Coordinates of C-alpha atoms in Angstrom, one line a residue:
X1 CA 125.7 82.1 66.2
X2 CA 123.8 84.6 68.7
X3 CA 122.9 84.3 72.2
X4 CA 119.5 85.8 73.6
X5 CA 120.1 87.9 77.0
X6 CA 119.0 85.8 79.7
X7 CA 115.4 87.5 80.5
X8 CA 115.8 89.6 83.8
X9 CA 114.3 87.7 86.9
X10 CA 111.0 88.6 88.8
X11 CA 112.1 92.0 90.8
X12 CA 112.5 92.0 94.7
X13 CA 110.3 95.7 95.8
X14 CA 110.8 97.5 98.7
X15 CA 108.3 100.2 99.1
X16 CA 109.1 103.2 101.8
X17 CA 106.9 105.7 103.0
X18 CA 103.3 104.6 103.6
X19 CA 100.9 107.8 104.0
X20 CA 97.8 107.8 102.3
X21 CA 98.9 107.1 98.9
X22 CA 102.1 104.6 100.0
X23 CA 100.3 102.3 101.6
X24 CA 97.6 102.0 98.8
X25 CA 100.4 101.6 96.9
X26 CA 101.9 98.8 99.3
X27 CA 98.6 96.8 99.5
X28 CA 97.8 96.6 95.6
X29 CA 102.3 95.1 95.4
X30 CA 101.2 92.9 98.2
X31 CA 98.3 91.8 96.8
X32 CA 99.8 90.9 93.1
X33 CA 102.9 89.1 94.9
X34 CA 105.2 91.9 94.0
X35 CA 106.3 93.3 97.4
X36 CA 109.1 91.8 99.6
X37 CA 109.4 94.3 102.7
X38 CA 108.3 98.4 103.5
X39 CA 110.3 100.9 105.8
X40 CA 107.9 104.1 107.0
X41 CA 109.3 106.7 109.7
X42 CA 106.2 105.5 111.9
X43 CA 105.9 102.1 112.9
X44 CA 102.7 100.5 112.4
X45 CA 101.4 102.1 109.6
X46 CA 99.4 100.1 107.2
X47 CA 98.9 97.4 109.5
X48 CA 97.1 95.1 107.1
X49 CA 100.4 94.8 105.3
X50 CA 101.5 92.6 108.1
X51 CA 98.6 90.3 107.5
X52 CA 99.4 89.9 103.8
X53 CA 103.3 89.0 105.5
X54 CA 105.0 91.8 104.2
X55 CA 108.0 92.0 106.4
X56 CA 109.1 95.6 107.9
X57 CA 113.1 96.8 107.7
X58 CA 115.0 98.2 110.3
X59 CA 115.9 101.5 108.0
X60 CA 115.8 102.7 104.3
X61 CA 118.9 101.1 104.2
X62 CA 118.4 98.0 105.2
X63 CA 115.6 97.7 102.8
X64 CA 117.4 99.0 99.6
X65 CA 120.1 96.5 100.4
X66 CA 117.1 93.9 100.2
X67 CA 115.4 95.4 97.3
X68 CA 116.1 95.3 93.3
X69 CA 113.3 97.9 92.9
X70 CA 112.7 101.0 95.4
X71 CA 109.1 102.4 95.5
X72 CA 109.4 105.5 97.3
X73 CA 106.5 107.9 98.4
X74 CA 106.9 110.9 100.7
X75 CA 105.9 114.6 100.8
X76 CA 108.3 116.5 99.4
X77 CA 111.8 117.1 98.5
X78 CA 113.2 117.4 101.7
X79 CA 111.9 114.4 102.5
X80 CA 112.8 112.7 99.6
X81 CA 116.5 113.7 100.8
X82 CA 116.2 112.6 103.8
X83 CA 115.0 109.6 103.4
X84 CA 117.6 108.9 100.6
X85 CA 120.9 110.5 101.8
X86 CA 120.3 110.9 105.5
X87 CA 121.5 108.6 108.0
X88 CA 120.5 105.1 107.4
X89 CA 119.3 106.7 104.0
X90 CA 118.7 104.3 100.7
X91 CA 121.4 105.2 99.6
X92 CA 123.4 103.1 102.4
X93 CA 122.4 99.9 100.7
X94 CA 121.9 100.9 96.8
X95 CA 124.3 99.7 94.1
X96 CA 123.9 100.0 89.9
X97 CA 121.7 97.1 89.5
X98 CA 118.9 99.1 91.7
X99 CA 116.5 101.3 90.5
X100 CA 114.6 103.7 92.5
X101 CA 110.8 104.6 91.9
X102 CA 110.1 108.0 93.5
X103 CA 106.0 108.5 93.2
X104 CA 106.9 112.0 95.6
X105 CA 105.9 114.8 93.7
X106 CA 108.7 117.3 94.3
X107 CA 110.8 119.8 91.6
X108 CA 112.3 118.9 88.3
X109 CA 115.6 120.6 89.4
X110 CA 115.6 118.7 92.5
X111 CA 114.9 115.6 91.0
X112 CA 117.7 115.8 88.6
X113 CA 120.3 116.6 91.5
X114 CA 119.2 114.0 93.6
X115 CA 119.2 111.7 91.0
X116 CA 122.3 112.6 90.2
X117 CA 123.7 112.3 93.5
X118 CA 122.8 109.1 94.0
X119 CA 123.7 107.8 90.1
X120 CA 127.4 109.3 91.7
X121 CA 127.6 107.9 94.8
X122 CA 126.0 104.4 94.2
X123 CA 125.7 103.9 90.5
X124 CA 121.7 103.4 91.3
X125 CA 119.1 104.5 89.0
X126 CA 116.4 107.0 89.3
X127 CA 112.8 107.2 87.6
X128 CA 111.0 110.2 89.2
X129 CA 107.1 108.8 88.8
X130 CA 104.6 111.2 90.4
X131 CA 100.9 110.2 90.0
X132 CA 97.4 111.5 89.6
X133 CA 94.6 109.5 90.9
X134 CA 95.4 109.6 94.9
X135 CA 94.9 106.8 97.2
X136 CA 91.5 105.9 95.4
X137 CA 92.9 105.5 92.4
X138 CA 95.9 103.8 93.5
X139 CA 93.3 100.9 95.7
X140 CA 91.5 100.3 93.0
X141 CA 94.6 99.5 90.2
X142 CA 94.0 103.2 88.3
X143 CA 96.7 105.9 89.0
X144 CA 98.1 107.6 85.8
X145 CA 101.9 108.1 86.3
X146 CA 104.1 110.4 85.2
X147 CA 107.7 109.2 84.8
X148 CA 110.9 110.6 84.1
X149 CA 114.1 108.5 83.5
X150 CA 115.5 106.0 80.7
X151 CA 113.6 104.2 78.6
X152 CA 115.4 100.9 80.0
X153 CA 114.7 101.7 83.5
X154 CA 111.0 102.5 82.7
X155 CA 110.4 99.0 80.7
X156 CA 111.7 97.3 83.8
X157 CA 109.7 98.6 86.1
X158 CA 106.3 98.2 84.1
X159 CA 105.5 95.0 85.7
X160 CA 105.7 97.0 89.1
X161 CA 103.7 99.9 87.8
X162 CA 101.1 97.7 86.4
X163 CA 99.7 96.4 90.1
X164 CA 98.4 100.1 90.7
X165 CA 98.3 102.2 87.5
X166 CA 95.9 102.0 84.2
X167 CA 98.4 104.2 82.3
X168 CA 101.9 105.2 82.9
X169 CA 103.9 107.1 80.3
X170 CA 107.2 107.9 80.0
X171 CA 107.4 111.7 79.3
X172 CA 110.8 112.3 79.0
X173 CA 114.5 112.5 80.9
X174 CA 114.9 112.2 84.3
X175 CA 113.1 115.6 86.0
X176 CA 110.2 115.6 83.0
X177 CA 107.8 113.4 84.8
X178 CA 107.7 116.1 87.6
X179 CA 107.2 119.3 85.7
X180 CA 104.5 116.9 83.7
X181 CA 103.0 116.5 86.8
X182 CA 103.3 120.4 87.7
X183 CA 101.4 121.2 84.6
X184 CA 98.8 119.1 85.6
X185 CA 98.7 120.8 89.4
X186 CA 98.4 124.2 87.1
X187 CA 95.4 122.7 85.3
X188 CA 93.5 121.3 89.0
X189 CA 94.7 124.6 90.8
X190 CA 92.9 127.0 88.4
X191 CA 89.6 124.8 87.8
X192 CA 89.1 124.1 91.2
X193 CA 88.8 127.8 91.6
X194 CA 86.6 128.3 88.8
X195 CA 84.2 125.5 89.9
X196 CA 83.6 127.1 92.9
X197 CA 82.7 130.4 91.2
X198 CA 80.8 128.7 88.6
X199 CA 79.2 126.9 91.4
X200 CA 77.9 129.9 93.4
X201 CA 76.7 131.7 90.3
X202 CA 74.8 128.6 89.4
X203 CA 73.1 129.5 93.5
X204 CA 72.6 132.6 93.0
X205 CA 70.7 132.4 90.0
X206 CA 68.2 129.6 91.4
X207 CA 70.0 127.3 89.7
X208 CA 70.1 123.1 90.8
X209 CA 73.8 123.7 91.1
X210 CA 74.1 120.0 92.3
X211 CA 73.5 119.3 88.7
X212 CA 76.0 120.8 86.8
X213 CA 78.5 117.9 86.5
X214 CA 75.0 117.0 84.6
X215 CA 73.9 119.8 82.6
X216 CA 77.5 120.5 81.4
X217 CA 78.7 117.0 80.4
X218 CA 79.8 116.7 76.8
X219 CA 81.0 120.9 76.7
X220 CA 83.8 122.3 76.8
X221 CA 84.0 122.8 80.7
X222 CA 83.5 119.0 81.1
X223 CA 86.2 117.7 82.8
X224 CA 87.2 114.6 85.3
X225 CA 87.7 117.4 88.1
X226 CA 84.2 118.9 87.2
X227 CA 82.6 115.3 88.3
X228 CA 84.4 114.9 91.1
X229 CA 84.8 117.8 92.7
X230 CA 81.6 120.2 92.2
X231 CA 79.3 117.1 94.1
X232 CA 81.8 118.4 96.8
X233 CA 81.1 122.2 96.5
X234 CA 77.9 122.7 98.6
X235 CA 77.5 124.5 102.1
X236 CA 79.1 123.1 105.0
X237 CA 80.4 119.2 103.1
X238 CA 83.2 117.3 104.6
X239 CA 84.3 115.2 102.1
X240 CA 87.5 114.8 101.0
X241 CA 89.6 113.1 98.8
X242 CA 93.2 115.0 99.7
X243 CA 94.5 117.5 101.4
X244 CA 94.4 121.3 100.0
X245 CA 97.8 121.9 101.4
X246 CA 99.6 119.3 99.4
X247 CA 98.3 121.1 95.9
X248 CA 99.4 124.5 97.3
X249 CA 102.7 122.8 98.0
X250 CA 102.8 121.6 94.5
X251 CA 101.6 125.2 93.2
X252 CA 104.6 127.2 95.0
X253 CA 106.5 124.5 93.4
X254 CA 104.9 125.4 89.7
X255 CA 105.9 128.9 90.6
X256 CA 109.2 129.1 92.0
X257 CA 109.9 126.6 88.9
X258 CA 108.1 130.0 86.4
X259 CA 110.5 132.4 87.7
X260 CA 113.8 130.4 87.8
X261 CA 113.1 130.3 83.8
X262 CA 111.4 133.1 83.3
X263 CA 107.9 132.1 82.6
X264 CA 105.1 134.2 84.0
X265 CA 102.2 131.9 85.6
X266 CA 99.8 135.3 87.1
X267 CA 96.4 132.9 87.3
X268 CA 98.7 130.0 89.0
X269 CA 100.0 133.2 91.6
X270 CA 96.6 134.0 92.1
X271 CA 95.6 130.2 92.8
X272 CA 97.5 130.0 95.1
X273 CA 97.0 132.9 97.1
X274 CA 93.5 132.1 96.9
X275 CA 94.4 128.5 98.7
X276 CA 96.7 130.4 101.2
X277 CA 93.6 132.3 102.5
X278 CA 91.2 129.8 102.2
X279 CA 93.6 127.4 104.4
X280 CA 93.0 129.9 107.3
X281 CA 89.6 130.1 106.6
X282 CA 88.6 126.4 106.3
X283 CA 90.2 122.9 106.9
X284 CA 92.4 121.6 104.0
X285 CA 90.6 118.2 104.8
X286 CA 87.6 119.8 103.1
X287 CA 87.9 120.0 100.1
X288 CA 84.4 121.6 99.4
X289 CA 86.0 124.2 101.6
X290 CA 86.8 126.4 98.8
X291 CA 82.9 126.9 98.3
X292 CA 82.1 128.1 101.9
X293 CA 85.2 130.7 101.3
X294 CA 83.9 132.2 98.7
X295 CA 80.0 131.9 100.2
X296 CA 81.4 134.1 103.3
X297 CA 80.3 130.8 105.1
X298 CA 82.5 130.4 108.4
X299 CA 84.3 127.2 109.5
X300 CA 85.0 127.0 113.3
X301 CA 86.9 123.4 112.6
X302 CA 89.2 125.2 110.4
X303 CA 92.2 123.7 112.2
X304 CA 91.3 120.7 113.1
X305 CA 91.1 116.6 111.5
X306 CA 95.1 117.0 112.7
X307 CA 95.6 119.2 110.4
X308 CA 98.7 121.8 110.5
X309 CA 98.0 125.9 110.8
X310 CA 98.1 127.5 107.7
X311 CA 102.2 127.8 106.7
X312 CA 103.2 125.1 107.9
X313 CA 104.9 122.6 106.3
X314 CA 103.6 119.1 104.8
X315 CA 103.4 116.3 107.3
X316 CA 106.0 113.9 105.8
X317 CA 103.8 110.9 107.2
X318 CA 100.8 112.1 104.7
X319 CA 102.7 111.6 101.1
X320 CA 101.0 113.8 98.9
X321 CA 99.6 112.2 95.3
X322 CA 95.9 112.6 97.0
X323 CA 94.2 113.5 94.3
X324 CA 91.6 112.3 91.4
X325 CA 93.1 111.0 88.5
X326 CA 92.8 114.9 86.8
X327 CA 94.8 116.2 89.1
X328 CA 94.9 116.8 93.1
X329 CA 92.7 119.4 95.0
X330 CA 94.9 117.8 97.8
X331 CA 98.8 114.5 97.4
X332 CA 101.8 111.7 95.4

């Protein structure tokens, strides 16, 4: 005689950090029935959250303790570790049947020690789960994620993944779903900068450069990033879909990464140089801003939309994962 395991019951989630891409997240769980309560450093973020009765905890803590399921989004590692381990921290309140969702895109080697950390202290599991699609993707049910973790942990938090993202694969151990996503940042770092060449050669030679998504669909330069970012490339356009400083966050990342095991990335160096300069030059709001850079085209606004001086670190309270569903110019 056998017994079937007694199927697992509907998951309580907890979702911390609600920049940009968290609170998307938040709203698309609130809106299946998935999410229970959210925690975010500043209070009254997201307020339509609150209309949907999505209750706010007093700490991470306090909301692990309430949760089954963790989704966490912030902007980088130290963040990550703050919000995990710090006073008050998730880990205050997580035990082994827990599982922790971290949509941060942040270092494979950091991932793996944090993870570790808290598999030590609490017996919790980790899935690191960084995106591509930004806040647009993730408000209208179409983020791609990236995980990294067991196979167990990633099957039971499908049904979570599913009220925001179209596909989600499992690419390896814990720590894989970051570098995945690195190799993707690689990818949007370089194009971006070859779309804005290809973009002023195409004015300089008379060219209808707004139609090049067009005139090159079906090639071998087609891409995702081609349609959504060249309409962007064009004197003086504020649009924006991310911030620039969270994909030169992500490419320092990719490159401290290439030299701690010996893998030379000189196009990725030069990216994001390129970025560096161009952050001083133009806002990282505008992501068309790359354009004007190369154009000679000034931008007096360079520092404003709130955002930070060029070197300073990522705003903790805009989670990163910003970006179209190739890749970020800009995010979580």
């Amino acid at each position: 005689m056998t017994t079937e395991a007694a199927p697992r019951t509907a998951e309580t989630v907890g979702c911390a950090g609600l920049g940009m891409l968290g609170a998307a997240l938040a709203q698309r769980l609130a809106d299946a029935g998935h999410l229970s309560a959210v925690w975010n450093r500043t209070p009254g973020r997201a307020p339509g959250l609150d209309a949907a009765g999505v209750r706010r905890a007093a700490d991470p803590a306090a909301l692990m303790r309430e949760s089954t399921v963790l989704v966490l989004c912030v902007s980088d590692s130290a963040a990550v570790e703050e919000v995990t381990f710090g006073p008050g921290g998730l880990a205050e309140g997580a035990d082994p049947g827990k599982v922790l969702v971290d949509h941060s895109s942040i270092g494979p080697q950091e991932t793996r020690l944090l993870a570790a950390r808290l598999a030590a202290e609490t017996g919790a599991h980790w899935l690191d789960a960084p995106v591509s699609g930004g806040p647009q993707g993730a408000a209208a049910g179409k983020l791609t994620v990236l995980a990294g973790g067991s196979a167990e942990d990633f099957e039971r938090v499908r049904p979570v993944l599913d009220a925001y993202a179209a596909r989600r694969t499992l690419t390896g151990p814990i720590g894989a779903g970051q570098a995945t996503k690195l190799c993707n940042q690689v990818i949007v770092g370089a194009t971006s900068w070859a779309l804005a060449e290809a973009t002023l050669l195409a004015a300089a030679s008379d060219l209808d450069y707004g139609r090049l998504p067009e005139l090159l669909e079906g090639g071998f330069a087609d891409s995702r990033l081609l349609h959504v970012l060249q309409p962007m490339l064009k004197p003086g356009d504020t649009s924006h879909f991310g911030s620039l400083d969270h994909l030169l966050k992500d490419l320092d990342t990719a490159l401290r990464l290439s030299r701690s095991v010996g893998c030379p990335l000189p196009v990725t160096a030069q990216s994001a140089e390129l970025f560096r300069l161009a952050r001083k030059w133009s806002s990282p709001l505008r992501n068309g801003g790359i354009f004007d850079f190369l154009d000679g085209r000034p931008d007096p606004g360079a520092h404003r939309d709130g955002a930070k001086p060029a070197g300073g670190p990522p705003d903790p309270e805009r989670p990163e994962a910003e970006e179209p569903a190739a890749g970020r110019t800009g995010a979580t």
